Coordinates of C-alpha atoms in Angstrom, one line a residue:
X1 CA 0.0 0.0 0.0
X2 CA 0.9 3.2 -1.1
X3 CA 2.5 5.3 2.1
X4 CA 2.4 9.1 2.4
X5 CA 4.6 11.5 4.7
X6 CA 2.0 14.1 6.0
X7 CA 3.0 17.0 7.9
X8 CA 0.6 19.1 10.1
X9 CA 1.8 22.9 10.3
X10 CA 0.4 25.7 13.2
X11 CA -3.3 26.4 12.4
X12 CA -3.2 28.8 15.6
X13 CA -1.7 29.2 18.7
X14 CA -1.9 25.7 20.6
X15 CA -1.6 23.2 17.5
X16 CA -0.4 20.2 18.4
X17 CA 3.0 19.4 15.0
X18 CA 3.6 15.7 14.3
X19 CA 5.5 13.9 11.5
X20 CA 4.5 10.4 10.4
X21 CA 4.0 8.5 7.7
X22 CA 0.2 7.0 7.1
X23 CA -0.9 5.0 4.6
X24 CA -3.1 6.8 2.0
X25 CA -6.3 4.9 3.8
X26 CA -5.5 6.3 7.6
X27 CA -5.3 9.9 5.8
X28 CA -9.7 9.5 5.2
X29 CA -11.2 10.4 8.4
X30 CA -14.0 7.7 9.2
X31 CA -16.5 10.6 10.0
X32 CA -16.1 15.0 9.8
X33 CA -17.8 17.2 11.6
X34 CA -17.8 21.1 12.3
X35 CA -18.0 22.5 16.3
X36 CA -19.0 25.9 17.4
X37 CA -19.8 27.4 20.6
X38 CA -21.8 30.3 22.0
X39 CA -23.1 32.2 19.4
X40 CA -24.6 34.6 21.5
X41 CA -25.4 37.2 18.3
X42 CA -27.1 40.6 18.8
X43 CA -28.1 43.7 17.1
X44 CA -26.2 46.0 19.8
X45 CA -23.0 48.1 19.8
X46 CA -19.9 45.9 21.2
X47 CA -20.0 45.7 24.9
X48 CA -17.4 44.7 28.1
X49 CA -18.4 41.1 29.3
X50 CA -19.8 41.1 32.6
X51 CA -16.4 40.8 34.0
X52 CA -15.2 43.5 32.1
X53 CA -12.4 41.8 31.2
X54 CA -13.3 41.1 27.4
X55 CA -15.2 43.0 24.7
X56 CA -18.0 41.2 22.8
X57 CA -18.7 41.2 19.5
X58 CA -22.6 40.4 19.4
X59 CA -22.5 41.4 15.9
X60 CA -19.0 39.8 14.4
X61 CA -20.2 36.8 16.4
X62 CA -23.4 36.4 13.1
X63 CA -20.8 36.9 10.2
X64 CA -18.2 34.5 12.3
X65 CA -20.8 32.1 12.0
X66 CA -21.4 32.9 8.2
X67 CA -17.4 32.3 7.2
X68 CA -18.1 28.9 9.9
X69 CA -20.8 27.8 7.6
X70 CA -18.7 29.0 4.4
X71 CA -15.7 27.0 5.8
X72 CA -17.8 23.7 6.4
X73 CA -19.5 23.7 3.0
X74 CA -15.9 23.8 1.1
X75 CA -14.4 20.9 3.7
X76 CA -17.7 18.4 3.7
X77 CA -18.5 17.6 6.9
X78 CA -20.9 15.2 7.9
X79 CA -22.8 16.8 10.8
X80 CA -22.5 20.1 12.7
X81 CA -23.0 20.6 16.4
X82 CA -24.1 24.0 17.8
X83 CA -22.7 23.8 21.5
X84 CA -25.1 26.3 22.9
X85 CA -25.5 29.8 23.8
X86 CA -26.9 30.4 20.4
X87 CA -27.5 34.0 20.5
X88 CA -27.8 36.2 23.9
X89 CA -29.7 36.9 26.9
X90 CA -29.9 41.1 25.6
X91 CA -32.0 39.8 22.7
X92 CA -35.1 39.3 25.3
X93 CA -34.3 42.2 27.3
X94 CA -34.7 43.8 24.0
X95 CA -37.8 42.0 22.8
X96 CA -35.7 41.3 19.7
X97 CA -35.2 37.1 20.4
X98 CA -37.2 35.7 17.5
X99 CA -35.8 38.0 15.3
X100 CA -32.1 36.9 16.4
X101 CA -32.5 33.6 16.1
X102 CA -34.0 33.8 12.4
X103 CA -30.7 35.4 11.0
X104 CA -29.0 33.0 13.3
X105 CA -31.0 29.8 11.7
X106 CA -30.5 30.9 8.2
X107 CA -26.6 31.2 7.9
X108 CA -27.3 27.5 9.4
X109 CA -29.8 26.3 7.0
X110 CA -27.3 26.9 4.4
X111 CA -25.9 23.6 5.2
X112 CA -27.2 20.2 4.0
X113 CA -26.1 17.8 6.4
X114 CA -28.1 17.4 10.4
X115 CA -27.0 20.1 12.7
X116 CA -27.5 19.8 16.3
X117 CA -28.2 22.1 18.7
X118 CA -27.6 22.2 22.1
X119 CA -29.5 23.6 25.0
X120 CA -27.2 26.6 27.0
X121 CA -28.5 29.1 29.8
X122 CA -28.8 31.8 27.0
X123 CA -31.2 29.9 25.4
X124 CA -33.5 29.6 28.3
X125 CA -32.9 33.0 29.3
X126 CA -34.6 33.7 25.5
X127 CA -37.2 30.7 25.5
X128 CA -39.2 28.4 26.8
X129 CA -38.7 24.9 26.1
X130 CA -41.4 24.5 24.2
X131 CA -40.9 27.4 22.2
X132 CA -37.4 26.0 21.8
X133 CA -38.8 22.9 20.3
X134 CA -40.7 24.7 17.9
X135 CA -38.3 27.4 16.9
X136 CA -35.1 25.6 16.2
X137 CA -34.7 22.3 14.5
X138 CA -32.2 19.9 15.6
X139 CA -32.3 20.7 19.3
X140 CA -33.7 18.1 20.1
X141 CA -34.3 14.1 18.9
X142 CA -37.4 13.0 19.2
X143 CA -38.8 15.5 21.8
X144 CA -35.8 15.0 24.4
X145 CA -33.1 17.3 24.0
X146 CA -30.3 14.5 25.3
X147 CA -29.7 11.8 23.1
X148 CA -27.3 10.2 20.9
X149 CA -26.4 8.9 17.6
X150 CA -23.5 6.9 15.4
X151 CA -21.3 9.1 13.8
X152 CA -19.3 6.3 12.4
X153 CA -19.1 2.3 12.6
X154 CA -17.4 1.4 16.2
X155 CA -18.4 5.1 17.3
X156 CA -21.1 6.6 19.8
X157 CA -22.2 10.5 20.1
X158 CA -23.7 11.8 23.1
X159 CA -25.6 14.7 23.2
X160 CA -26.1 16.0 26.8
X161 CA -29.1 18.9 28.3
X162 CA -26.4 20.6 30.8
X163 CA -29.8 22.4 32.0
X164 CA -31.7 19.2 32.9
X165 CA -31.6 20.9 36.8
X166 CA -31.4 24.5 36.4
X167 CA -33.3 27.8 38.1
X168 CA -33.8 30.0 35.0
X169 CA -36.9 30.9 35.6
X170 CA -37.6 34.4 33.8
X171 CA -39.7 32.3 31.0
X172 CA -40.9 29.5 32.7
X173 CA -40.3 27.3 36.3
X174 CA -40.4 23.7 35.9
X175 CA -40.9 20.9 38.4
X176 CA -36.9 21.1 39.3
X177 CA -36.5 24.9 39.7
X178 CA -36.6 24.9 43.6
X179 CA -34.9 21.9 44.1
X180 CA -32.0 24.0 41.8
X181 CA -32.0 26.8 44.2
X182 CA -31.6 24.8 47.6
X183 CA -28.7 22.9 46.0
X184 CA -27.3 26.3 45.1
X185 CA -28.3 27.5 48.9
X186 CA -26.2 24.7 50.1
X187 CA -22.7 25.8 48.6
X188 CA -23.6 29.6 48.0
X189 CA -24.5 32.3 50.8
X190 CA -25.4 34.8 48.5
X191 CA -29.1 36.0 46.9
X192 CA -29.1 33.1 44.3
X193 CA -32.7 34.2 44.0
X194 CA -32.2 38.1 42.9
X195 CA -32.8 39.0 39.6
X196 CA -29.8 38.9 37.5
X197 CA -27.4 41.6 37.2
X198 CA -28.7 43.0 40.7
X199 CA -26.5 41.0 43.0
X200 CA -23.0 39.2 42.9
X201 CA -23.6 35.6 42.6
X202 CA -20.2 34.7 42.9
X203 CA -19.0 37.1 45.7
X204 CA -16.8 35.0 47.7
X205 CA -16.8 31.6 46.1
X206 CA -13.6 30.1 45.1
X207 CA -11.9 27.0 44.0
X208 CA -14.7 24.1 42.5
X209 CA -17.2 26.0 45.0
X210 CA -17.7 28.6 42.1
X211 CA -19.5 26.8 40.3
X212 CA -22.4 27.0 42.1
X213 CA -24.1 29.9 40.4
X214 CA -27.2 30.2 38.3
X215 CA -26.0 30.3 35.2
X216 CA -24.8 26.6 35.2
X217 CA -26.8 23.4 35.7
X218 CA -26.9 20.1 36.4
X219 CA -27.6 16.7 34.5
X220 CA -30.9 15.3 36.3
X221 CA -32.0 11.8 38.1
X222 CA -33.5 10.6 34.8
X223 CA -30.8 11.8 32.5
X224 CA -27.9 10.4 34.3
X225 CA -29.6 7.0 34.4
X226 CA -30.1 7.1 30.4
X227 CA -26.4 8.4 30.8
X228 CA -25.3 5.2 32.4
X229 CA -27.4 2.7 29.9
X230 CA -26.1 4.6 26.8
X231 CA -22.2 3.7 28.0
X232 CA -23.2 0.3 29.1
X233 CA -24.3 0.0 25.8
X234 CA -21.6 1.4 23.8
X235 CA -19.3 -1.0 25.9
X236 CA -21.3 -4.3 25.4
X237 CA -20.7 -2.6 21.4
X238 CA -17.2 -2.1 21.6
X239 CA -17.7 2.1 20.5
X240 CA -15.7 4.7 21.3
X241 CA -17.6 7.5 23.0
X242 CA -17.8 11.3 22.7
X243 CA -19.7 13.5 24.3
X244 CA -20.8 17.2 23.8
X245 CA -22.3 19.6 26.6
X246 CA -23.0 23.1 26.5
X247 CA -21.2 23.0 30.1
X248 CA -18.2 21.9 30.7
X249 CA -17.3 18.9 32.6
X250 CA -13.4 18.1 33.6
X251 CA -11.6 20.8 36.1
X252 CA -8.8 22.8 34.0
X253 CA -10.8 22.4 30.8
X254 CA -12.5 25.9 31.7
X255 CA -12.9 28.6 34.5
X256 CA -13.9 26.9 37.4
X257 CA -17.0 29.0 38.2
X258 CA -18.0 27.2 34.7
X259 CA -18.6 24.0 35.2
X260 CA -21.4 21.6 35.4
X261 CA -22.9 21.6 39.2
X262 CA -22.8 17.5 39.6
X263 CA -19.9 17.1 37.1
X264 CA -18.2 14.5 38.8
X265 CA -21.1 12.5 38.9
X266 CA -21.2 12.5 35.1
X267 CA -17.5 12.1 35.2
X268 CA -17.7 8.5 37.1
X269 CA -20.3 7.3 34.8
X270 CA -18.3 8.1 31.7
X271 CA -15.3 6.9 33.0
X272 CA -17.2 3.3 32.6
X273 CA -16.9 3.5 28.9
X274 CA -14.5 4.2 26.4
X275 CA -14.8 7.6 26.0
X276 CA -12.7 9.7 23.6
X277 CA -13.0 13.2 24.1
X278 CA -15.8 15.8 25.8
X279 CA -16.8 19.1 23.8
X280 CA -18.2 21.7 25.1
X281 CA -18.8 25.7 25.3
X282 CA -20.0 28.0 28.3
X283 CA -16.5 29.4 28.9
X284 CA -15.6 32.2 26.6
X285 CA -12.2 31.4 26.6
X286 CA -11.8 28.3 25.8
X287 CA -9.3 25.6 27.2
X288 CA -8.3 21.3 27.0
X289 CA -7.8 19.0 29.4
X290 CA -6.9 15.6 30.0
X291 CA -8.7 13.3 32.8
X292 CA -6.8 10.9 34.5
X293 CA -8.2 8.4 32.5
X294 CA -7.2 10.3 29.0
X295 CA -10.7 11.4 28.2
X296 CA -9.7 15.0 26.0
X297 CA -11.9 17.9 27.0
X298 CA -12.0 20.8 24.8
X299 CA -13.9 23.7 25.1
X300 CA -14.5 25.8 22.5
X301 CA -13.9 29.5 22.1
X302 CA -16.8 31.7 21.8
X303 CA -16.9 33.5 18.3
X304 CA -17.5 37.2 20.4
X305 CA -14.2 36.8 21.0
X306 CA -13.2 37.8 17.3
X307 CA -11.2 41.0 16.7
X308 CA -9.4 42.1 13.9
X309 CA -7.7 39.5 11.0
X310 CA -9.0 37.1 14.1
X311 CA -12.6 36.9 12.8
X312 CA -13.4 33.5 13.0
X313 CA -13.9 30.9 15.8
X314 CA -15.2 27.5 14.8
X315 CA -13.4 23.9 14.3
X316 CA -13.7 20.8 11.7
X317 CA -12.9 17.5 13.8
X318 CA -12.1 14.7 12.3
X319 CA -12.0 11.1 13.6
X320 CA -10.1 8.8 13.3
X321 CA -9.3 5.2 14.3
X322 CA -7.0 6.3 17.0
X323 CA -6.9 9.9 16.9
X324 CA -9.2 13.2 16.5
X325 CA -7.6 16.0 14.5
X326 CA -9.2 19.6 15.4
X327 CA -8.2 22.3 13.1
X328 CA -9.7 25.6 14.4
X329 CA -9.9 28.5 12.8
X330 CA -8.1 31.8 14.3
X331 CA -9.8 32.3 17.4
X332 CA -9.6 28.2 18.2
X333 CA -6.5 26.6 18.7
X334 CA -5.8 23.4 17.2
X335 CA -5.4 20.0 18.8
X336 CA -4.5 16.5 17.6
X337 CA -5.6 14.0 20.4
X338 CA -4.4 10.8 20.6
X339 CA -5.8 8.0 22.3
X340 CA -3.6 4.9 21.0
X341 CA -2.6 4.4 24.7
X342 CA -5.9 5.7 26.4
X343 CA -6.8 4.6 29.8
X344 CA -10.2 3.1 30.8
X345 CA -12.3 1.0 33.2
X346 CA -13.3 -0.9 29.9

């Protein structure tokens, strides 16, 4: 067979160089598929995060999206995966959400292979649920917005509702809304129940305690149980497993005060299966990490980060027998992550 010397060169900051030689075969990823991450379009003037230590671009964030969708047309990918966060919470202050959205949902409708969508706080801060079911296609299979599908033979995607447990509650309460607050009561002493933006929900927390704020969630009773049959399955199957949250799941992946509420939970039941690599968004900034059982998690830049010549901020991942290759795009640093030697409780 006919062997090829294929050289990776710098994407942006963070790409992972390697030299090898691959036969022509191991060059055609098994599946491709595009990522992108908080969104968060809006028809306003740039504007200091709440933080105020990063400008936003609400409205580079819509034409990032547009050279995302450009970029996945010429490559072919197979599926996209919206992590969440698809346009922001200013839209509903401004009664401008549906509007949003429909400029949002055409640059994706451009594309003719599935796109999923995943479910982030700024989504419920815009919607309802139900609304959410009717509004945007692909957020959901079947009704339930977790749930999972084969990307390729001997592989398993997961597609996880980080808001399962959550207290958002400007559009609608649901049967889990005050059990979300006492479990925030429990780790946080301050108002968890003002209005946002008229208290400091994270006054005083540090370390893993910061995440106990309302903008995150947690994976439910019901989900996590559907979690734990989905691996069990994969493993009786002999798949490889990955996984994509809006929230993120591993310490040192993203900003503590990000994470997922009950992510070690979810942790210990993905640990039971071969899983490959965790996506998700939430944290602006981005970051990767490595569990100690060499799961990858990436988190994926937000595309209001763009300034200047950097005015994109998606990724194309291919997969691989025994790697994933993530090329980003300016604002997304690129990764190759192996797994030949992977750990697991297989």
């Amino acid at each position: 067979m006919k062997k090829i010397m294929q050289t990776t060169a710098a994407v942006s900051s963070g790409v992972l160089f390697y030299n090898k030689t691959v036969s022509a075969e191991e060059l055609k990823p098994l599946s491709k598929f595009g990522l992108i991450a908080d969104i968060q379009t809006a028809d306003v003037d740039d504007a200091w995060n709440f933080s105020k230590t990063a400008s936003r671009s609400y409205r580079g964030a819509l034409q990032a999206l547009g050279r995302a969708v450009d970029s996945w047309h010429s490559s072919g990918v197979d599926f996209v995966v919206n992590l969440g966060d698809i346009i922001d919470q200013v839209n509903e202050t401004n009664g401008d959400s549906r509007r949003i959205l429909a400029l949002v949902l055409q640059h994706f409708s451009r594309l003719d292979v599935p796109v999923w969508h995943l479910v982030g706080n700024h989504e419920l801060y815009n919607f309802t649920r139900d609304e959410l079911l009717d509004l945007i296609p692909g957020i959901a299979n079947n009704g339930c917005m977790y749930h999972d599908f084969t990307p390729a033979k001997g592989w398993r995607a997961v597609v996880l509702d980080s808001y399962d447990v959550h207290c958002i509650n400007n559009k609608e309460a649901s049967e889990f809304t005050e059990t979300a607050f006492q479990m925030l009561e429990e780790h946080n002493p301050n108002n968890v129940r003002a209005e946002r933006g008229t208290t400091n929900w994270s006054a005083g927390m540090s370390g893993l305690d910061a995440r106990w704020v309302p903008f995150n969630g947690a994976v439910g009773e019901i989900q996590a149980k559907w979690l734990k049959n989905v691996v069990r399955d994969s493993v009786e199957k002999g798949e490889k497993l990955i996984v994509f949250s809006h929230v993120p799941l591993l310490p040192g992946c993203a900003a503590r005060a990000t994470l997922l509420w009950n992510y070690s939970e979810i942790l210990e039941i993905l640990d039971g299966g071969n899983t490959i690599a965790v996506f998700a968004g939430h944290d602006h900034k981005g970051g990767h990490a490595v569990s100690p059982t060499g799961t990858h998690h990436v988190t994926i830049p937000s595309p209001l980060n763009i300034t200047g010549s950097l005015d994109t901020a998606h990724a194309t991942v291919e997969l691989y027998e025994n790697s994933l290759r993530l090329t980003g795009s300016a604002c997304v640093p690129s990764y190759e992550l192996n797994f030949t030697n992977k750990a697991s409780k297989l």
